[in-house]
Amino acid sequence: MPTCSSVMRNGVRCTSLVPADDPSASMCTHHQRMARVMALAPKKPDATPSTSPPPGPANPLFPSSSVVHVPLSSVGALRGAPPLPIHVPSESFSDYLKVSFPGEVKSASLSCSFEVSSREGVPGTLIVTNYRLRFEPSSSQRSTNLPPSLQEAITPGLPTASVSKLTYPLSSSSSSNSMPAQVVVHFRNCRTWVLRGNVTELMTTLNRLVFVESPLHLFAFAQGNTVTPDHVQGHAIYDLYADFAAMGVSLSSSPFRVTDANRSYAICPTYPPMFVVPAAMSDVQVAAVAGFRSKGRMPLCCWVHSSNSASLWRCAQPKRGIFHAQNADDDHMLWLIAQTNKINGQNVWIVDCRPELNARANNLTGGGTESGSIRHATVTFMNIANIHAMRESLEAVRQLALMPSMEADLHWYSRVEDTKWLYHVRLVLRASIQTAHAIHQSATSVVVHCSDGWDRTGQVCALSQLLLDPKYRTLIGFMQLIEKEWIKVGHKFGDRVGAGKCENDEQAPIFVQFLDCVWQLHRQFPTYFEFTGLALLAIGFHATSGRFGTFVGNCDRDRVVALQVAGRTPSLWTFMLDNAVQFRNPFYRPYVQESHDGDTGALVPWPVATVLRRVVLWDEMYLALPSCGNITKPKDMAAGSFHQAKTAAEDLEMAMAAAQHQLSSFC
């Protein structure tokens, strides 16, 4: 028997059964009755649109145009268009609306009003395509002064895949007959749109078009004919042998080797077919250790220090259970990991990212942590919270951004701290810096894990390598690092990011938090990074956009076998490299080794407090802020290449690029 096609207030589809005696019905009895009531209810007129800009600062309810303007306006189809001005001239408005991407088709158009404040709404049409949501104001509104939130809703809009949930809060009226008057569209990048109109039509249409049942229905797979060989190469940007060769490690004649024991994904379904293990281990032992680790995620080598031979490894928790089981092959592997270190080969440091209480409690579900009786291993707990705490914390940031209270503004920093988001960011940074310090300064080999080894473990391992190796602080090196420590090794992007999925308990901002940590380091040490904060925003945006196949699926097997991403979808890395000039930091100073005394170009700030005390909220990612760049173009910059910067940092980068161009003209 079919279920109801209606959507409830929280954005979840109703699961009640359709009456069996009515073959033409598509809704349950309750929603049929509600539809009849709504049809009889008087329609509320749209609020009179504002003809002048609202006083004071922009309402934090709405997204800043800075985030979306970066990745979408720099796409090939938009590169020839000028940046969206504050005043949208009516004669050129249609030009913006004609811009589309290859494979993009219109799915629906809905009359509604875009709410710009609690009392003001701009009437127009919501355009829904197979890639994005975009709002088109009525003709009378096209030349008025538009707030930033409405500007990005017009051009280029926001991807449908980034919608996390749809809700329709009831009117604040005390009347018992009050009906929903608006639909709230929540996006994964902390943006929120409030639409007024026919709530039933909006909810039904949006719920049908923005949420997909399979990754194959994402926009990335609608561009098959435009996928070039360059995009195929972009999906293969990481090479295991080249990566270790750059570290000075020969995988054919060193304490390390490549195993292909997982070539059919039989040992560990979420690991790549090949990875690095101690050379002294046989494939039989590899399989035995995998059987003792959660989800088969046994220790694999991430990085080796070129000077002191200390190494970084990652895995999942051991399956010790309530009987505190031990495995001889697992213990032996930890010993072999220690032995690969030529300087400190008697001990390995195990970084357990979890709070100790949580780790111990996992014994009850068959997990746990390493035994304290292993003489060659020392365990330290880093107290990083789980995915649920991270999700709740970022939601608190979203709610704080929606708060129009002046009281919140006057106590902003304390309110931000109350969300615990910066506290969690500091914990991840602390664990990463301590890991990098142990490898670089103490020549200690480190094994990192959490429960399943695909969330907190990925954060700490990737950040540690970013600190240790200047290669990963270049634009292409950072892409390879993400491919290596997040995509290849099985961070569950399909579940954690959930592009095209309605919000659920498996989703969590783990990858965004990693980008946040990178941004904190970039902000404090700007000359160490070839890429800019703009690049981080673009990566964060497209992790949820569904436009590229880079972040589709949960693991390598999903992408290679089930989805065949490489030949069917464009690569974000190819797109960014094609537009690299927009993502390169003009203040970057490339590392050049000037001596052979152990200098490797590591960036390991110590003590840790020097970094933690300067952690701040990443405004461009989470908040709605107006552009603050100078409206006057830098001297000697071509007028056609200038646009008002969204942030002070972008303004400085633009000025620096103009100065470099001026200097080059004298050479």
XYZ file of C-alpha atoms in Angstrom:
667
model
C 0.000 0.000 0.000
C 1.469 3.421 -0.948
C 2.503 5.947 1.681
C 1.544 9.605 1.933
C 3.359 12.012 -0.427
C 3.122 14.960 1.981
C 5.988 16.479 3.922
C 5.741 17.194 7.644
C 6.821 20.366 9.460
C 10.350 19.089 10.090
C 10.903 18.427 6.390
C 10.562 14.619 6.681
C 8.201 12.755 4.360
C 5.050 11.434 6.055
C 5.050 7.636 6.423
C 1.297 7.171 7.003
C -0.591 4.937 4.592
C -2.937 6.257 1.903
C -6.595 5.161 2.430
C -7.157 1.893 0.586
C -10.735 2.829 -0.369
C -9.621 5.863 -2.406
C -7.415 4.749 -5.350
C -6.898 8.345 -6.559
C -5.597 9.625 -3.210
C -1.919 10.483 -2.742
C -2.093 11.645 0.884
C -3.081 10.118 4.197
C -6.373 11.085 5.838
C -4.744 13.699 8.091
C -2.975 15.524 5.260
C -6.076 15.366 3.043
C -8.007 17.114 5.808
C -5.206 19.670 6.264
C -5.110 20.364 2.514
C -8.851 21.080 2.519
C -8.449 23.470 5.457
C -5.569 25.299 3.784
C -7.593 25.659 0.594
C -10.345 27.404 2.559
C -7.980 29.625 4.557
C -7.700 33.243 3.355
C -4.448 33.994 1.558
C -2.222 36.447 3.395
C -0.948 39.227 1.148
C 2.803 39.466 0.693
C 4.484 42.120 2.725
C 5.173 45.333 0.875
C 8.688 45.093 -0.475
C 11.222 47.562 0.714
C 12.288 50.226 -1.750
C 15.275 51.305 0.288
C 18.075 49.393 1.945
C 17.374 48.325 5.518
C 19.114 50.476 8.105
C 22.100 49.250 10.022
C 24.158 46.133 9.411
C 22.924 43.251 7.298
C 20.570 40.854 9.032
C 22.666 37.820 10.057
C 19.748 35.557 9.108
C 20.898 35.649 5.503
C 24.025 34.414 3.788
C 26.862 36.589 2.668
C 27.515 36.725 -1.036
C 31.195 36.156 -0.352
C 31.122 32.394 -0.068
C 29.010 31.529 -3.060
C 30.462 34.241 -5.261
C 33.872 32.603 -5.177
C 33.395 29.105 -6.555
C 30.419 29.691 -8.831
C 31.278 33.044 -10.355
C 34.683 31.716 -11.317
C 33.279 28.783 -13.289
C 33.976 28.928 -17.015
C 30.423 29.912 -17.928
C 30.568 32.889 -15.604
C 34.139 34.017 -16.017
C 33.279 36.483 -18.751
C 30.509 38.133 -16.742
C 31.225 41.062 -14.448
C 30.696 40.530 -10.724
C 27.169 41.171 -9.513
C 26.821 44.864 -8.620
C 24.890 46.199 -5.651
C 22.315 47.736 -8.014
C 21.054 45.281 -10.613
C 20.161 47.252 -13.759
C 16.896 46.043 -15.268
C 18.322 46.033 -18.795
C 21.108 43.601 -17.861
C 19.186 41.462 -15.410
C 18.154 38.917 -18.020
C 21.806 38.375 -18.934
C 22.506 37.031 -15.463
C 19.503 34.731 -15.571
C 20.625 33.181 -18.866
C 23.875 31.943 -17.351
C 23.737 28.179 -16.870
C 26.083 25.234 -16.629
C 26.458 22.392 -19.152
C 23.748 19.866 -18.390
C 21.704 22.270 -16.256
C 17.968 22.217 -17.000
C 15.052 24.000 -15.403
C 12.855 21.754 -13.262
C 10.251 24.140 -11.816
C 9.361 27.767 -11.151
C 7.315 28.832 -8.135
C 5.806 32.222 -7.314
C 6.803 33.369 -3.843
C 8.379 36.176 -1.852
C 11.950 36.172 -0.578
C 11.950 37.379 3.022
C 14.672 39.944 3.702
C 13.471 40.809 7.211
C 10.602 39.891 9.509
C 8.484 42.629 7.921
C 9.753 42.799 4.368
C 9.567 40.441 1.434
C 10.580 40.776 -2.209
C 8.031 39.183 -4.586
C 9.299 37.101 -7.449
C 9.837 33.557 -8.701
C 11.905 30.717 -7.286
C 13.682 28.931 -10.146
C 14.602 25.304 -9.471
C 17.037 23.545 -11.802
C 18.683 20.157 -11.562
C 21.659 21.950 -9.974
C 20.546 24.969 -7.961
C 17.880 27.187 -6.470
C 17.740 30.749 -7.745
C 15.333 33.597 -7.005
C 14.168 36.017 -9.703
C 12.583 39.218 -8.329
C 9.613 40.693 -10.135
C 10.425 43.355 -12.722
C 9.566 46.198 -10.334
C 12.291 45.048 -7.937
C 15.174 44.519 -10.342
C 16.695 47.976 -10.115
C 16.283 48.497 -6.385
C 19.028 48.259 -3.806
C 19.169 44.563 -2.978
C 20.549 43.072 0.261
C 23.477 40.623 -0.070
C 21.325 37.612 0.811
C 19.037 38.350 -2.109
C 21.950 39.062 -4.435
C 23.339 35.555 -4.067
C 19.828 34.117 -4.368
C 19.564 35.839 -7.761
C 22.991 34.995 -9.165
C 24.303 32.411 -8.925
C 21.943 30.903 -6.322
C 22.726 27.914 -4.124
C 22.969 24.226 -5.118
C 20.000 22.002 -4.409
C 22.376 19.315 -3.104
C 23.438 21.644 -0.294
C 19.912 21.841 1.144
C 19.925 20.057 4.488
C 16.259 20.343 5.409
C 12.992 22.138 4.692
C 10.737 23.357 7.485
C 7.542 25.385 7.702
C 7.269 26.997 11.144
C 3.771 27.938 12.213
C 2.810 31.583 12.407
C 3.522 33.309 15.703
C -0.143 34.254 15.856
C -1.957 32.937 18.898
C -4.913 31.880 16.789
C -5.518 28.146 16.846
C -6.398 28.280 13.139
C -3.112 29.869 12.092
C -1.539 28.138 9.124
C 2.095 27.912 7.988
C 2.970 31.082 6.106
C 6.556 30.428 5.059
C 9.034 27.746 4.102
C 12.529 27.856 5.581
C 15.265 26.367 3.402
C 18.305 25.341 5.461
C 21.606 24.906 3.624
C 24.627 22.950 4.804
C 26.854 26.031 4.661
C 24.864 27.722 7.470
C 22.795 29.729 4.980
C 19.032 30.059 5.351
C 16.348 31.272 2.943
C 12.835 32.145 4.098
C 10.192 31.966 1.358
C 6.563 33.073 1.616
C 3.846 31.765 -0.620
C 1.875 28.596 -1.189
C 3.498 26.500 1.528
C 2.062 23.212 0.297
C 3.308 23.775 -3.250
C 6.716 24.996 -2.090
C 7.263 22.122 0.327
C 6.037 19.428 -2.040
C 8.002 20.685 -5.038
C 11.219 21.388 -3.171
C 11.121 18.109 -1.287
C 10.708 16.271 -4.594
C 13.471 18.129 -6.430
C 16.216 18.842 -3.902
C 16.565 15.457 -2.205
C 17.837 12.516 -4.268
C 17.626 8.795 -3.629
C 21.008 7.983 -5.182
C 24.291 9.846 -5.745
C 23.780 9.046 -9.435
C 21.035 11.688 -9.445
C 23.413 14.467 -8.374
C 24.232 17.159 -10.927
C 27.790 15.834 -11.223
C 26.453 12.888 -13.234
C 24.388 15.123 -15.536
C 27.546 16.515 -17.158
C 28.843 13.299 -18.727
C 29.423 14.757 -22.191
C 31.533 17.588 -20.774
C 33.934 15.392 -18.776
C 37.352 15.848 -20.391
C 40.575 13.817 -20.037
C 41.799 16.591 -17.733
C 38.953 15.811 -15.356
C 39.828 12.119 -15.446
C 43.391 13.066 -14.499
C 42.018 15.281 -11.743
C 40.378 12.269 -10.134
C 43.799 10.549 -10.215
C 45.730 13.503 -8.794
C 47.209 11.407 -5.969
C 49.887 8.786 -6.676
C 51.047 6.614 -3.773
C 54.529 5.898 -5.124
C 55.212 9.521 -6.101
C 54.047 10.708 -2.688
C 56.467 8.472 -0.779
C 59.261 9.151 -3.262
C 58.897 12.855 -2.431
C 59.446 11.910 1.225
C 62.655 10.143 0.250
C 61.189 6.682 0.826
C 61.823 3.907 -1.670
C 58.943 1.485 -1.347
C 60.989 -1.284 -2.956
C 64.058 -1.114 -0.709
C 63.211 0.362 2.679
C 61.517 -0.646 5.948
C 58.222 -0.005 4.143
C 56.422 -1.753 1.306
C 53.174 -1.531 -0.627
C 50.668 -4.319 -0.084
C 47.909 -5.101 -2.562
C 46.220 -7.562 -0.222
C 43.122 -5.360 -0.427
C 43.032 -5.293 -4.235
C 39.469 -6.653 -4.290
C 38.457 -4.664 -1.174
C 38.076 -7.966 0.684
C 40.240 -7.166 3.723
C 38.855 -3.673 4.273
C 35.949 -2.453 2.097
C 36.654 1.205 2.949
C 40.427 1.206 2.312
C 42.114 1.693 -1.081
C 43.389 -1.416 -2.924
C 47.020 -0.606 -2.086
C 48.592 0.960 0.987
C 51.909 1.014 2.844
C 52.802 -1.369 5.692
C 56.074 -2.435 7.370
C 58.199 -4.400 4.903
C 58.638 -7.194 7.452
C 54.886 -7.945 7.442
C 53.433 -10.651 5.228
C 50.037 -10.306 3.573
C 48.759 -13.082 5.839
C 49.658 -10.958 8.854
C 48.077 -7.928 7.191
C 44.791 -9.818 6.923
C 45.061 -11.005 10.532
C 45.581 -7.479 11.856
C 42.681 -6.188 9.751
C 40.462 -8.773 11.389
C 41.314 -7.347 14.820
C 40.616 -3.710 13.926
C 37.171 -2.107 13.616
C 35.783 -2.276 10.060
C 39.045 -3.949 9.007
C 40.804 -0.584 9.156
C 44.273 -1.739 10.190
C 47.296 0.602 10.582
C 48.566 2.038 7.301
C 51.474 4.421 6.832
C 50.640 8.031 5.953
C 53.975 9.812 6.090
C 57.671 9.300 6.885
C 60.051 11.993 8.138
C 62.880 12.334 5.624
C 65.456 13.217 8.282
C 64.744 11.189 11.425
C 62.652 8.333 9.884
C 59.779 8.761 12.363
C 56.478 7.890 10.721
C 52.754 8.613 10.964
C 50.152 5.841 10.834
C 46.362 5.691 11.022
C 43.826 2.977 11.808
C 40.629 2.206 13.721
C 40.209 0.995 17.300
C 41.141 -2.589 18.228
C 38.282 -5.023 18.764
C 39.103 -5.889 22.364
C 35.566 -6.071 23.764
C 34.528 -6.720 27.337
C 37.034 -9.568 27.661
C 39.949 -7.274 26.662
C 41.053 -9.548 23.843
C 44.537 -9.208 22.412
C 45.961 -10.201 19.056
C 49.567 -11.297 18.620
C 49.737 -10.089 15.011
C 48.392 -6.673 15.978
C 50.918 -6.327 18.810
C 53.665 -7.467 16.454
C 52.680 -4.863 13.882
C 52.969 -2.098 16.477
C 56.450 -3.410 17.253
C 57.372 -3.431 13.555
C 56.096 0.147 13.230
C 58.406 1.157 16.058
C 61.273 -0.711 14.388
C 60.962 1.288 11.159
C 62.274 4.256 13.145
C 66.088 4.319 12.973
C 66.476 6.753 15.890
C 63.720 5.809 18.321
C 62.845 2.240 17.444
C 61.718 0.971 20.828
C 58.417 2.766 21.258
C 55.394 3.990 19.340
C 52.995 6.674 20.570
C 49.310 5.855 20.086
C 47.146 8.966 19.790
C 43.565 7.996 20.633
C 41.502 10.987 19.518
C 38.554 10.152 21.773
C 37.822 11.075 25.384
C 39.127 8.249 27.568
C 35.714 7.489 29.073
C 34.181 7.070 25.614
C 37.040 4.849 24.478
C 36.701 2.603 27.532
C 32.937 2.445 27.074
C 33.458 1.113 23.552
C 34.632 -2.151 25.112
C 30.947 -2.835 25.745
C 30.261 -2.750 21.996
C 33.286 -4.802 20.984
C 35.771 -1.953 20.609
C 38.166 -0.315 23.030
C 41.732 0.895 23.038
C 45.176 -0.679 23.139
C 46.231 -2.619 26.215
C 48.464 -0.843 28.705
C 50.532 -4.028 28.908
C 52.085 -3.467 25.465
C 55.591 -2.405 26.468
C 56.453 -0.751 23.172
C 53.315 1.433 23.003
C 52.066 4.438 24.978
C 48.466 5.648 24.669
C 47.286 9.257 25.073
C 43.644 10.374 24.801
C 42.985 13.675 23.017
C 39.387 14.240 24.200
C 37.980 15.207 20.795
C 34.202 14.806 20.883
C 32.137 12.647 18.520
C 30.164 13.605 15.414
C 26.991 14.367 17.368
C 28.703 16.968 19.539
C 30.214 18.608 16.444
C 26.865 18.742 14.676
C 25.138 20.281 17.701
C 27.930 22.796 18.145
C 27.807 24.051 14.559
C 24.025 24.239 14.764
C 24.506 26.506 17.784
C 26.704 28.735 15.619
C 23.947 28.837 12.998
C 21.362 29.786 15.605
C 23.650 32.486 16.975
C 24.014 33.930 13.481
C 20.217 34.057 13.177
C 19.862 35.954 16.440
C 18.979 39.623 15.741
C 19.545 40.647 19.360
C 21.822 43.613 20.014
C 22.638 41.964 23.333
C 24.205 39.047 21.461
C 26.276 41.475 19.391
C 27.612 43.230 22.480
C 28.707 39.914 23.999
C 29.653 38.305 20.704
C 32.859 36.536 21.677
C 31.376 35.003 24.806
C 28.320 33.856 22.828
C 30.571 32.270 20.207
C 32.513 30.454 22.926
C 29.225 29.217 24.388
C 28.588 27.269 21.177
C 31.733 25.178 21.933
C 32.688 25.231 18.240
C 35.990 27.017 18.803
C 36.674 24.728 21.752
C 36.345 21.714 19.460
C 38.533 23.373 16.812
C 41.213 23.993 19.444
C 41.136 20.348 20.537
C 41.678 19.148 16.965
C 44.490 21.653 16.447
C 46.131 20.697 19.735
C 46.131 16.988 18.889
C 47.523 17.700 15.415
C 50.306 20.014 16.597
C 51.318 17.603 19.364
C 51.421 14.762 16.832
C 53.566 16.788 14.433
C 55.848 17.881 17.291
C 56.365 14.285 18.459
C 57.389 13.219 14.951
C 59.524 16.240 14.074
C 61.151 17.140 17.397
C 61.122 13.861 19.337
C 61.588 11.463 16.402
C 58.677 9.381 17.706
C 56.529 7.282 15.398
C 52.819 7.922 15.953
C 49.713 5.801 15.368
C 46.450 7.790 15.301
C 42.970 6.355 15.660
C 39.487 7.055 16.977
C 36.618 4.564 16.799
C 36.367 3.711 13.103
C 39.275 5.831 11.915
C 37.483 7.934 9.319
C 36.503 11.141 11.174
C 38.759 12.481 13.936
C 41.625 10.336 12.690
C 41.475 11.972 9.267
C 41.491 15.433 10.813
C 44.574 14.828 12.956
C 46.556 12.923 10.311
C 45.890 15.442 7.547
C 46.637 18.467 9.736
C 49.815 16.859 11.080
C 51.129 16.321 7.555
C 50.143 19.851 6.585
C 52.392 21.067 9.406
C 55.216 18.630 8.741
C 55.556 18.800 4.971
C 55.672 22.044 2.926
C 54.607 20.059 -0.140
C 51.084 19.819 1.251
C 50.964 23.590 1.773
C 51.063 24.172 -1.990
C 47.804 24.330 -3.935
C 48.216 21.003 -5.722
C 49.822 19.409 -2.661
C 46.814 20.331 -0.535
C 44.532 18.714 -3.094
C 46.667 15.571 -2.954
C 46.521 15.607 0.844
C 42.724 15.724 0.808
C 42.611 12.974 -1.805
C 45.020 10.876 0.248
C 43.705 11.310 3.811
C 40.007 11.934 3.185
C 38.881 10.512 -0.134
C 41.066 7.452 -0.766
C 41.126 6.226 2.807
C 37.383 6.355 3.313
C 35.940 9.416 5.008
C 32.212 8.868 4.535
C 31.423 11.952 2.465
C 28.166 10.410 1.307
C 26.984 10.034 4.895
C 28.806 12.846 6.714
C 28.299 15.600 4.121
C 25.178 14.046 2.659
C 24.919 16.030 -0.580
C 21.369 15.656 -1.836
C 20.198 13.995 1.380
C 17.828 15.255 4.034
C 19.442 15.945 7.398
C 20.021 12.851 9.565
C 22.102 11.656 12.528
C 24.939 10.351 10.332
C 25.722 13.811 9.004
C 28.381 15.904 10.738
C 30.651 18.848 9.821
C 33.893 16.878 10.212
C 35.411 17.910 6.882
C 34.336 21.539 7.323
C 35.965 21.498 10.745
C 39.192 20.283 9.150
C 39.036 23.166 6.656
C 38.375 25.491 9.588
C 41.555 24.260 11.297
C 43.510 24.818 8.073
C 42.073 28.332 7.863
C 43.168 29.038 11.447
C 46.737 28.043 10.545
C 46.570 29.990 7.288
C 45.367 33.075 9.130
C 48.212 32.883 11.654
C 50.975 31.853 9.212
C 49.870 33.336 5.858
C 53.239 33.205 4.067
C 53.556 29.423 4.554
C 50.621 28.564 2.267
C 50.460 28.830 -1.502
C 46.661 28.735 -1.489
C 44.303 31.324 -0.040
C 41.282 31.269 2.223
C 39.308 31.595 -0.989
C 40.473 28.118 -1.990
C 39.272 26.713 1.339
C 35.869 28.336 0.837
C 35.629 26.878 -2.661
C 36.490 23.377 -1.425
C 34.022 23.654 1.450
C 31.307 24.930 -0.863
C 31.746 22.228 -3.490
C 31.972 19.440 -0.924
C 28.197 19.947 -0.631
C 27.300 21.305 -4.078
C 27.021 18.001 -5.944
C 28.582 19.645 -9.015
C 31.800 17.613 -8.953
C 32.353 13.914 -8.395
C 35.332 14.523 -6.113
C 33.398 14.107 -2.861
C 30.767 11.607 -4.010
C 30.430 8.284 -2.186
C 31.759 6.955 1.100
C 34.970 5.228 0.043
C 37.231 4.279 -2.848
C 35.173 1.200 -3.675
C 32.012 3.313 -3.984
C 33.684 5.739 -6.352
C 35.551 3.195 -8.473
C 33.207 0.203 -8.617
C 29.656 1.353 -7.927
C 29.642 4.948 -9.206
C 32.587 4.974 -11.657
C 33.158 8.608 -10.783
C 36.369 9.177 -12.766
C 34.877 8.815 -16.236
C 31.433 10.204 -15.522
C 31.906 13.360 -13.442
C 34.084 16.489 -13.498
C 36.844 16.892 -10.915
C 36.981 19.826 -8.512
C 40.783 19.654 -8.613
C 40.851 20.140 -12.385
C 38.508 23.108 -12.101
C 40.613 24.739 -9.383
C 43.886 24.162 -11.206
C 42.383 25.646 -14.372
C 41.544 28.723 -12.289
C 44.617 28.551 -10.048
C 45.407 32.251 -10.345
C 42.286 32.979 -8.294
C 43.359 30.652 -5.488
C 47.083 31.460 -5.204
C 48.403 33.497 -2.294
C 50.606 36.399 -3.463
C 52.276 36.480 -0.031
C 53.421 32.838 -0.230
C 57.127 32.101 0.224
C 58.051 28.680 -1.197
C 60.251 26.516 0.980
C 63.816 26.159 -0.285
C 66.151 23.806 1.563
C 69.355 25.737 2.207
C 71.202 23.147 4.280
C 71.265 19.440 5.069
C 71.116 19.704 8.858
C 67.675 18.148 9.194
C 65.710 21.154 7.960
C 62.575 19.857 6.254
C 60.440 22.994 6.082
C 58.147 21.864 8.883
C 55.770 24.351 10.473
C 55.372 23.142 14.057
C 54.410 26.099 16.284
C 55.397 25.495 19.892
C 54.123 25.806 22.538
C 50.656 24.895 21.335
C 49.163 27.879 23.155
C 50.642 30.220 20.552
C 48.086 28.846 18.096
C 45.152 27.995 20.355
C 44.898 31.465 21.877
C 44.462 33.050 18.465
C 41.649 30.830 17.210
C 38.642 32.846 16.016
C 35.374 32.181 14.212
C 35.701 31.739 10.444
C 33.338 34.555 9.528
C 33.354 34.047 5.764
C 32.235 30.444 6.162
C 29.577 30.753 8.844
C 28.279 34.337 8.969
C 26.432 36.782 6.736
C 28.750 39.742 6.295
C 28.625 42.596 3.780
C 31.588 43.228 1.513
C 34.288 45.222 3.259
C 36.803 45.601 0.441
C 37.778 48.983 -0.966
C 35.521 50.024 -3.849
C 38.482 51.765 -5.519
C 40.555 49.451 -7.662
C 44.279 49.064 -6.912
C 46.650 51.213 -8.908
C 47.559 49.820 -12.328
C 44.958 47.046 -12.155
C 42.881 46.631 -15.285
C 39.338 47.837 -14.724
C 37.803 44.709 -16.231
C 39.578 42.404 -13.763
C 38.548 44.314 -10.633
C 35.669 43.516 -8.317
C 34.986 44.690 -4.799
C 36.609 42.264 -2.390
C 34.394 40.514 0.122
C 36.965 40.463 2.913
C 39.926 42.521 4.044
C 42.246 39.583 3.331
C 40.969 39.294 -0.238
C 41.369 43.072 -0.612
C 45.034 42.832 0.410
C 45.641 39.880 -1.903
C 44.172 41.831 -4.801
C 46.380 44.824 -4.012
C 49.441 42.575 -3.756
C 48.669 40.920 -7.091
C 48.334 44.349 -8.711
C 51.667 45.428 -7.216
C 53.361 42.283 -8.508
C 51.934 42.932 -11.964
C 53.246 46.494 -11.848
C 56.729 45.317 -10.831
C 56.819 42.696 -13.568
C 56.198 45.392 -16.172
C 59.557 46.950 -15.262
C 61.473 43.692 -15.661
